[in-house]
Amino acid sequence: MLVQEPQQAAGLAAGRLALFRVPGHSAGHHDPFLGGDMINRLAAEAIGTFWLVFAGCGSALLSAGMPQLGIGVFGIAFAFGLAVVTMVYAIGH
């Protein structure tokens, strides 16, 4: 009876994580800075960061500047969550 070699552990390929060289995976590209894919990702990151800072931090400043509005901690948390959700639906896929 022949004993077969155990297969490589899941996620490892030739000593490297398979995430970096899986065909068809976005991280499997040889040069991610060529083409429009990286530009789209950077633009989405910039827009998402702007919206998160504008909406989330803006609500915190509004709450601190005008406490009579009653936004409070839960309103600030809701604004941050809503900012993330809107960007996921608008830009994410």
Coordinates of C-alpha atoms in Angstrom, one line a residue:
M1 CA 0.0 0.0 0.0
L2 CA 1.4 3.4 -1.0
V3 CA 1.1 6.3 1.3
Q4 CA 0.2 9.5 -0.5
E5 CA 1.7 12.8 0.3
P6 CA -0.8 15.0 2.2
Q7 CA -2.1 17.9 0.2
Q8 CA -0.9 21.3 1.0
A9 CA -2.9 23.2 3.6
A10 CA -5.8 25.2 2.4
G11 CA -4.6 28.7 1.4
L12 CA -1.0 27.8 0.9
A13 CA 0.5 27.3 -2.5
A14 CA 4.3 26.8 -2.9
G15 CA 5.0 28.4 0.5
R16 CA 2.9 31.5 -0.2
L17 CA -0.6 32.5 0.7
A18 CA -2.9 31.6 -2.2
L19 CA -4.6 34.9 -1.8
F20 CA -1.8 36.6 -3.7
R21 CA -1.8 34.5 -6.8
V22 CA -5.3 33.0 -7.2
P23 CA -6.3 33.3 -10.8
G24 CA -9.3 35.5 -11.2
H25 CA -8.9 37.1 -7.8
S26 CA -8.4 40.8 -7.7
A27 CA -5.2 40.4 -5.6
G28 CA -3.9 37.9 -8.2
H29 CA -3.0 40.6 -10.8
H30 CA 0.7 40.8 -11.4
D31 CA 0.8 44.6 -11.4
P32 CA -2.2 46.1 -9.6
F33 CA -1.2 49.7 -10.5
L34 CA -1.6 49.2 -14.2
G35 CA -5.1 49.7 -15.7
G36 CA -8.2 51.3 -14.3
D37 CA -8.9 48.8 -11.5
M38 CA -6.6 50.5 -9.0
I39 CA -7.8 54.0 -10.0
N40 CA -11.4 52.9 -9.4
R41 CA -10.4 51.5 -6.0
L42 CA -8.5 54.6 -5.0
A43 CA -11.4 56.9 -6.1
A44 CA -13.9 54.8 -4.1
E45 CA -11.7 54.9 -1.1
A46 CA -11.3 58.7 -1.3
I47 CA -15.1 59.3 -1.8
G48 CA -15.9 56.9 1.0
T49 CA -13.4 58.5 3.4
F50 CA -14.7 62.0 2.5
W51 CA -18.3 61.0 3.2
L52 CA -17.5 59.2 6.4
V53 CA -15.6 62.2 7.8
F54 CA -18.2 64.7 6.4
A55 CA -21.2 62.9 7.8
G56 CA -19.8 61.3 10.9
C57 CA -17.5 64.0 12.2
G58 CA -19.9 66.7 11.0
S59 CA -22.7 65.2 13.2
A60 CA -20.3 65.2 16.2
L61 CA -19.4 68.9 15.6
L62 CA -23.1 69.7 15.2
S63 CA -23.9 68.0 18.4
A64 CA -21.1 69.7 20.3
G65 CA -21.9 73.1 18.7
M66 CA -25.6 73.0 19.3
P67 CA -26.5 70.7 22.2
Q68 CA -30.1 71.9 22.2
L69 CA -30.6 69.8 19.0
G70 CA -30.4 66.7 21.1
I71 CA -28.4 64.5 18.6
G72 CA -26.4 62.9 21.4
V73 CA -24.1 59.9 21.2
F74 CA -26.7 57.7 19.6
G75 CA -27.3 60.3 16.8
I76 CA -23.5 60.5 16.1
A77 CA -23.3 56.7 16.0
F78 CA -26.3 56.5 13.7
A79 CA -24.7 59.1 11.4
F80 CA -21.4 57.1 11.2
G81 CA -23.4 53.9 10.5
L82 CA -25.6 55.6 7.9
A83 CA -22.5 57.0 6.2
V84 CA -20.9 53.5 6.0
V85 CA -24.1 51.9 4.7
T86 CA -24.7 54.6 2.1
M87 CA -21.2 54.2 0.7
V88 CA -21.4 50.4 0.6
Y89 CA -24.6 50.6 -1.4
A90 CA -23.4 53.5 -3.6
I91 CA -19.8 52.2 -4.3
G92 CA -19.5 48.6 -3.1
H93 CA -20.3 45.6 -5.1

